[in-house]
Short mmCIF file of C-alpha atoms and ligand atoms in Angstrom, two decimals:
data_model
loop_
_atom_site.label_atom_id
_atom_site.label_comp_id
_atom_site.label_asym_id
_atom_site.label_seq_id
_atom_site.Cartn_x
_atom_site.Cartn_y
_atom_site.Cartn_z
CA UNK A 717 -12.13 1.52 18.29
CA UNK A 718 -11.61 1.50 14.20
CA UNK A 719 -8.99 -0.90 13.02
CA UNK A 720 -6.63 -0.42 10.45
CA UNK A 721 -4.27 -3.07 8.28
CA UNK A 722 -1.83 -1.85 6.92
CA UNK A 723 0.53 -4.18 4.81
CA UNK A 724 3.93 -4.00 4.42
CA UNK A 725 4.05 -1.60 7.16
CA UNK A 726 7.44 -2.29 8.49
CA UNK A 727 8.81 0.23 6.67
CA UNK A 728 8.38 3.08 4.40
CA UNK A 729 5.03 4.13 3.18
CA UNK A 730 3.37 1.57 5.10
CA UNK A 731 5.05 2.23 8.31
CA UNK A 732 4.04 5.89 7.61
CA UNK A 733 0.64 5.16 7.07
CA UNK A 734 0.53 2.48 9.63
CA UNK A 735 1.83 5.68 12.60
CA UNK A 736 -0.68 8.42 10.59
CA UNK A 737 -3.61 5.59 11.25
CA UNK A 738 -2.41 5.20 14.92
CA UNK A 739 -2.56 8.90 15.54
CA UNK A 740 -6.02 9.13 13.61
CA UNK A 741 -7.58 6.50 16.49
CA UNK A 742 -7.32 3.60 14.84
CA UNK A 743 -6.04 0.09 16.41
CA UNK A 744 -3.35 -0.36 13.97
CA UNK A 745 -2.23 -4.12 12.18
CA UNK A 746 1.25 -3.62 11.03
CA UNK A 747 1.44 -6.63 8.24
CA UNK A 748 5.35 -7.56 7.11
CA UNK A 749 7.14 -10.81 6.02
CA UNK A 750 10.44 -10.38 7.02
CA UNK A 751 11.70 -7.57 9.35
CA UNK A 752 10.83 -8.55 12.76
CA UNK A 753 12.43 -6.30 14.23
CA UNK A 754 11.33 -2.90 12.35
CA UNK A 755 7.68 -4.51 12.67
CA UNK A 756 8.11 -4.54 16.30
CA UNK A 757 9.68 -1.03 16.00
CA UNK A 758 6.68 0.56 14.71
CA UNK A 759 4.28 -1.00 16.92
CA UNK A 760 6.60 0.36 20.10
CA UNK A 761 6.76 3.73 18.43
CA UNK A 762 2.64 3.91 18.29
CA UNK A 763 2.19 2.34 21.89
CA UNK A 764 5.06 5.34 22.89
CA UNK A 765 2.16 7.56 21.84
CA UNK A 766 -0.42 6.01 23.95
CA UNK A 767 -1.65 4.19 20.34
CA UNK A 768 -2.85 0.67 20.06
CA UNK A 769 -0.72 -1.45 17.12
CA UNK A 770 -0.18 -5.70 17.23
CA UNK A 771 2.45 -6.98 14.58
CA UNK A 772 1.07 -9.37 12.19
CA UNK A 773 3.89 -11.68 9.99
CA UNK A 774 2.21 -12.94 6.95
CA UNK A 775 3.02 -12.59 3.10
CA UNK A 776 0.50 -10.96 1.65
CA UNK A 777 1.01 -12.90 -1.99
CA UNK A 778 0.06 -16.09 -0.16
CA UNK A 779 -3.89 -16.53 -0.13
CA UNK A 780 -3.74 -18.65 2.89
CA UNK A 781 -2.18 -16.58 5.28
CA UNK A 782 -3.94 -13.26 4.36
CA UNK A 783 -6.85 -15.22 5.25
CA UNK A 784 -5.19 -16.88 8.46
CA UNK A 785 -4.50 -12.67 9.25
CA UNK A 786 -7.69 -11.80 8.34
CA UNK A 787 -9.25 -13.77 10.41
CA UNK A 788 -7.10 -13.34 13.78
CA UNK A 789 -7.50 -9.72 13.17
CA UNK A 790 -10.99 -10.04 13.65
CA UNK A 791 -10.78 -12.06 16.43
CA UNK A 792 -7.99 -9.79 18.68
CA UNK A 793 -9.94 -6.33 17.64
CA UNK A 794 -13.70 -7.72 16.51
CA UNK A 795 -13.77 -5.76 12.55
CA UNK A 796 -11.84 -4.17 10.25
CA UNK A 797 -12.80 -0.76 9.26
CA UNK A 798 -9.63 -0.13 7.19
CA UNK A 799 -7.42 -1.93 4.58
CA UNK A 800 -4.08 0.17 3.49
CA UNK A 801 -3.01 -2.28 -0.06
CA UNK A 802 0.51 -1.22 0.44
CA UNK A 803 2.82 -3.71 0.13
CA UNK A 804 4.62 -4.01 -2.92
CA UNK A 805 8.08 -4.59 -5.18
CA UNK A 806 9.84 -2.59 -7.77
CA UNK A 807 12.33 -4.47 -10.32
CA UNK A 808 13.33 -2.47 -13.33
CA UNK A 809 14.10 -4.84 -16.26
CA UNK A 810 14.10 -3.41 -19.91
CA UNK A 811 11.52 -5.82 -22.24
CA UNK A 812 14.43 -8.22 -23.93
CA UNK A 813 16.06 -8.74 -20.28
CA UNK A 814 12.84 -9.64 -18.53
CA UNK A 815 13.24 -12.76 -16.53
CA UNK A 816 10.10 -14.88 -16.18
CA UNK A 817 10.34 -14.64 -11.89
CA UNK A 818 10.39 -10.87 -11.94
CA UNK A 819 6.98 -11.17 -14.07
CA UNK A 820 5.68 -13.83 -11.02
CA UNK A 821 7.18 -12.19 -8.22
CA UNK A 822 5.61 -8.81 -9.22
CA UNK A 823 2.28 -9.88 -9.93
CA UNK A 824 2.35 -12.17 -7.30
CA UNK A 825 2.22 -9.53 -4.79
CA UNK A 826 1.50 -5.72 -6.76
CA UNK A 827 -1.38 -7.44 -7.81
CA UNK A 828 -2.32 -10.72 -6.71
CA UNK A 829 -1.66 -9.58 -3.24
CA UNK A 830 -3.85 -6.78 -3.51
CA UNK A 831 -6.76 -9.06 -4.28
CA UNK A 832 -6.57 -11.35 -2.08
CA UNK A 833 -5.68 -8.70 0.96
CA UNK A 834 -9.07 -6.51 -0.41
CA UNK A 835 -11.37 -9.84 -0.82
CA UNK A 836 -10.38 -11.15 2.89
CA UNK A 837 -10.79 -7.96 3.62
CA UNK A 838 -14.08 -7.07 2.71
CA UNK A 839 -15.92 -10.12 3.50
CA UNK A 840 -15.51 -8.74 7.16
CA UNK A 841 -16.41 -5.35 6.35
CA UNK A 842 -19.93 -6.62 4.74
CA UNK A 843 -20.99 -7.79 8.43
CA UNK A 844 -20.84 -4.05 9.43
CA UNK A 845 -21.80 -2.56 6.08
CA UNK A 846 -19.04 -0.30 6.03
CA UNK A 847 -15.28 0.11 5.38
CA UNK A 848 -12.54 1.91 3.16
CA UNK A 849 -9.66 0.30 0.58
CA UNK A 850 -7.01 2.56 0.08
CA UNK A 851 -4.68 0.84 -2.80
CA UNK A 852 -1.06 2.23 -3.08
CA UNK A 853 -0.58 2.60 -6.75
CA UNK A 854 2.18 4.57 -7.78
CA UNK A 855 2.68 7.37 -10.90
CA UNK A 856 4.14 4.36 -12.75
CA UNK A 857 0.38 3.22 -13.36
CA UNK A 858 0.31 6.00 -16.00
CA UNK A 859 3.36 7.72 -16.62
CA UNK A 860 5.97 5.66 -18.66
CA UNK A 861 9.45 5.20 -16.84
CA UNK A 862 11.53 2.91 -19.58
CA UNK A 863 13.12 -0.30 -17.66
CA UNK A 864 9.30 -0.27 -15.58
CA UNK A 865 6.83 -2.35 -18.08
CA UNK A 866 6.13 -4.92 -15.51
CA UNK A 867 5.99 -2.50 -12.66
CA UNK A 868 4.25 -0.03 -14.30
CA UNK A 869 1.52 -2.79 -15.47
CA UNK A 870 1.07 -4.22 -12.01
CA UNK A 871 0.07 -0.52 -10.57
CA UNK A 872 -2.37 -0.28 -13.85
CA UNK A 873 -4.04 -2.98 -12.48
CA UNK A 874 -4.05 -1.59 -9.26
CA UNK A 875 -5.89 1.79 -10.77
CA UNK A 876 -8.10 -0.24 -12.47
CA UNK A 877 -8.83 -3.06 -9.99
CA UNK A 878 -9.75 0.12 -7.49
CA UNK A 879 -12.52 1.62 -10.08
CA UNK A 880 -14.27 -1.49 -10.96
CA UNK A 881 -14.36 -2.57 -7.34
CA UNK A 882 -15.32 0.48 -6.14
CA UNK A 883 -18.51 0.17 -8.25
CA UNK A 884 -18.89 -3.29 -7.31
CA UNK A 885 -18.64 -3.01 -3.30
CA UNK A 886 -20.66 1.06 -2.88
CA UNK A 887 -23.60 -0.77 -2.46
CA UNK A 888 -22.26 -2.55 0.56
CA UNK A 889 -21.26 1.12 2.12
CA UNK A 890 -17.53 0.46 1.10
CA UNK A 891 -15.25 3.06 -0.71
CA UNK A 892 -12.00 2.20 -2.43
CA UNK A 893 -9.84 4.10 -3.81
CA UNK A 894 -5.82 4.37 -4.36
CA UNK A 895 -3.28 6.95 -4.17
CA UNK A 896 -0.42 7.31 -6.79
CA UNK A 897 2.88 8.74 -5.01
CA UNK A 898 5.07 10.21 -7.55
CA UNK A 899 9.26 9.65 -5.82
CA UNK A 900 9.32 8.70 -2.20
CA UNK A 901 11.89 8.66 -0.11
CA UNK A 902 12.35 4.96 1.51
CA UNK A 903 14.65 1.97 0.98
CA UNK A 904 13.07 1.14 -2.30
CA UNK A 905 14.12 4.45 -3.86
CA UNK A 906 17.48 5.11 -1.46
CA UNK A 907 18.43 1.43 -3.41
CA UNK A 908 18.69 3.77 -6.61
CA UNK A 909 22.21 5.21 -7.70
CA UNK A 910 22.89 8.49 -6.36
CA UNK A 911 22.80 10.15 -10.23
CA UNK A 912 20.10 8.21 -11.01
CA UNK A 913 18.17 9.57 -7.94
CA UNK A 914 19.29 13.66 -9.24
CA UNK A 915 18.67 12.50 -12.62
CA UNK A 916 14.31 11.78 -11.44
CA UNK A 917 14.86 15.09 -9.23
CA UNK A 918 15.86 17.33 -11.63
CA UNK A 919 12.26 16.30 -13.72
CA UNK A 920 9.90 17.00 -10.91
CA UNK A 921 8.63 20.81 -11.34
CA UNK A 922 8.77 21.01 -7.14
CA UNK A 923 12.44 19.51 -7.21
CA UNK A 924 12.52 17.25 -4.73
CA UNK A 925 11.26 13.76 -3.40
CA UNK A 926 7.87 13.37 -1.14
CA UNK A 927 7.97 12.46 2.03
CA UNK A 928 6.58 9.02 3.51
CA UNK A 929 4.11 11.20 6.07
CA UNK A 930 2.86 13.50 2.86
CA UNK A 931 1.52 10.16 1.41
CA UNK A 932 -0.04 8.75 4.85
CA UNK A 933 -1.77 12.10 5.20
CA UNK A 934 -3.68 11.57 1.92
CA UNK A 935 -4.01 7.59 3.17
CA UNK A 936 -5.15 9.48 6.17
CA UNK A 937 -7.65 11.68 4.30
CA UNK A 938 -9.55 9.14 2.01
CA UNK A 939 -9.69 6.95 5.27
CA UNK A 940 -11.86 9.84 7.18
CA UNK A 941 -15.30 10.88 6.99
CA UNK A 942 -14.03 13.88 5.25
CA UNK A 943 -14.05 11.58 1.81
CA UNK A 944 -16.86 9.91 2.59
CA UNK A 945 -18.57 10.64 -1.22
CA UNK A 946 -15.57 9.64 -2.68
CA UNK A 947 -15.14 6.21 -4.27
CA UNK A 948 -12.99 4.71 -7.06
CA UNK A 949 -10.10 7.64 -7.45
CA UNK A 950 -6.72 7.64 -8.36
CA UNK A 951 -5.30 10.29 -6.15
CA UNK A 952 -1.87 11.30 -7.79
CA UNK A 953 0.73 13.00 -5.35
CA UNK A 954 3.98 13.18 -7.07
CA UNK A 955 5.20 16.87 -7.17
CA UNK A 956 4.45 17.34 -10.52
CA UNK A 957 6.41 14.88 -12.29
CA UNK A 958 3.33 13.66 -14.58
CA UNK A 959 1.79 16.85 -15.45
P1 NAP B 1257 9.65 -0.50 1.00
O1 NAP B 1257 10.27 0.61 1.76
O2 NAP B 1257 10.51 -1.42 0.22
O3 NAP B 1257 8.74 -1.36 2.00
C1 NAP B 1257 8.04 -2.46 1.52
C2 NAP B 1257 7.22 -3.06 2.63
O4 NAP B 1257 6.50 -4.18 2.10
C3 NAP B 1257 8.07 -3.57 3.76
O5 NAP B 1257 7.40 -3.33 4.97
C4 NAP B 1257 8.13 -5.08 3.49
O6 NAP B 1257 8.25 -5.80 4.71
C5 NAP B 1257 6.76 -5.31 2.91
N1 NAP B 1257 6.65 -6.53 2.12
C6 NAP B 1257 7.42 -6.90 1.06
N2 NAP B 1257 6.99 -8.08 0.59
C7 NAP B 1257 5.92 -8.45 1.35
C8 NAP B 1257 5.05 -9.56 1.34
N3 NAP B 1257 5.18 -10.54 0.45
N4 NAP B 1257 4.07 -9.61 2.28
C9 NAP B 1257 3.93 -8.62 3.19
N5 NAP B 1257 4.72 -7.54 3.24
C10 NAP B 1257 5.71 -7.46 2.33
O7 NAP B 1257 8.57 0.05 -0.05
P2 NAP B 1257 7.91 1.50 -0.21
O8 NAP B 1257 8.80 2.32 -1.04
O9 NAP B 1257 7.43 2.01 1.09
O10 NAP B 1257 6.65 1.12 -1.15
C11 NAP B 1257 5.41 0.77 -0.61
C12 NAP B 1257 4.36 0.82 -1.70
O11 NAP B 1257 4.36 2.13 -2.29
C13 NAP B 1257 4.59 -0.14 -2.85
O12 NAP B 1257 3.35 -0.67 -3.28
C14 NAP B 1257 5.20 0.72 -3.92
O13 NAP B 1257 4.96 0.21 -5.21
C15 NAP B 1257 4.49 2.02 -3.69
N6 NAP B 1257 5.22 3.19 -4.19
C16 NAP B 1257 6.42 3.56 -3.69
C17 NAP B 1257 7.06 4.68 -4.19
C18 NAP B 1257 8.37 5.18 -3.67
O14 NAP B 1257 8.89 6.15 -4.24
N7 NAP B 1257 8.94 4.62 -2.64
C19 NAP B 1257 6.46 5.41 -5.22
C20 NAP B 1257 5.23 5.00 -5.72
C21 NAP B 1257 4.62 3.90 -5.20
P3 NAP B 1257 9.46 -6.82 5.04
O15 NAP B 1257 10.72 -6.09 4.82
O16 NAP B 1257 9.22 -7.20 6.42
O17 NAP B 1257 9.25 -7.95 4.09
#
């Protein structure tokens, strides 16, 4: 059986992605660092379906337990075929109101955790020469949103971290790539004001938010065989809000 991890899949994109991955075959690690409780949700929601799932608690901006979950992953399920870079923060500061910590905490884990998750990551897929990196990036990475310099920098990193590693790791039969979700609904955007929330709707040509299963399909996509030529992309799915 393929195994996927899938960080910060307690909730929102990463849960979706975490259930998608389940119902593609895949033994499914759903990675958190808080809620116990919606962790353990998801994996009884995939096991409902006959699925195989095992919560993992580690924070993924701490080197030494992504390698701690690394390496227990490997030995419960024997590989890892799949790595979902998911977990992540928004804070909106404008420039001259930017506190130092929301610099740290953001990079910490938008970008630092994304490193260390793919590194750990891919020094088990090398044993089977094989495997697929699928970075969540977000429109941000490329489309200017006022208030989101430090966000918006982390997911440029992200784009470019997944192009320059994708040339680096091909040779070893792995693909990376990252998709860029325009507005989603989950807690991160529901923690918007309500007119701020019609103010982003009214600017996206398909008027209205993506769904949390819309993105795991396209997880569930550049995961599959069906992508298998396809290496170092930024796949943008945001109902037309950057065109
Ligand atoms: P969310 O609903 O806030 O969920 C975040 C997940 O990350 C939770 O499962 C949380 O688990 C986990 N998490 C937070 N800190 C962690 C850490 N240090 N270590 C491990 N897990 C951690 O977020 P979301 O909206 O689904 O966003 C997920 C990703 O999509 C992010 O990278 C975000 O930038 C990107 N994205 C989102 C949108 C959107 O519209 N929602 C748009 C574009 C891109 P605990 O609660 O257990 O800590």
């Amino acid at each position: 059986m393929k195994v996927a991890v899938v960080t910060g899949a307690s909730k929102g994109i990463g849960r979706g992605c975490a259930i998608r991955l389940a119902k593609d075959g895949y033994a499914v690690v759903v990675n958190y660092s808080h809620s116990d409780d919606k962790a353990l949700e998801v994996v009884k929601e995939i096991e409902a379906f006959g699925g195989t799932a095992m919560v993992y608690k580690a924070d993924v901006s701490d080197l030494e337990q992504v390698k701690k979950m690394m390496r227990e992953v490997v030995s419960k399920y024997g590989q890892i075929d799949v790595l979902v870079n998911n977990a992540g923060i928004v804070r909106d500061e404008f420039l001259l109101m930017l506190n130092p910590n929301t610099l740290d905490n953001c990079m910490d884990l938008n970008v630092k955790g994304y490193f260390y998750c793919a590194q750990q990551a891919v020094l088990k897929m090398f044993r089977k020469r094989s495997g697929v990196i699928i970075n969540i990036s977000s429109v941000s990475g490329k489309f200017a949103l006022p208030g989101q310099s430090v966000y918006s920098a982390t997911k440029g990193a992200v784009n470019a971290m997944t192009q320059t590693l994708a040339k680096e790791l091909a040779q070893y039969g792995i693909r990376v790539n990252a998709v860029a979700p325009g507005f989603i609904e989950t807690e991160m955007l529901n923690a918007l004001p309500e007119e701020k929330k019609k103010e982003y709707i009214d600017k996206i040509p398909m008027h209205r938010m993506g769904t949390v299963e819309e993105v795991a399909g396209v997880v569930s996509m550049l995961a599959s065989d069906t992508c298998s030529y396809m290496t170092g992309q930024v796949i943008t799915l945001d109902g037309g809000i950057s065109l």
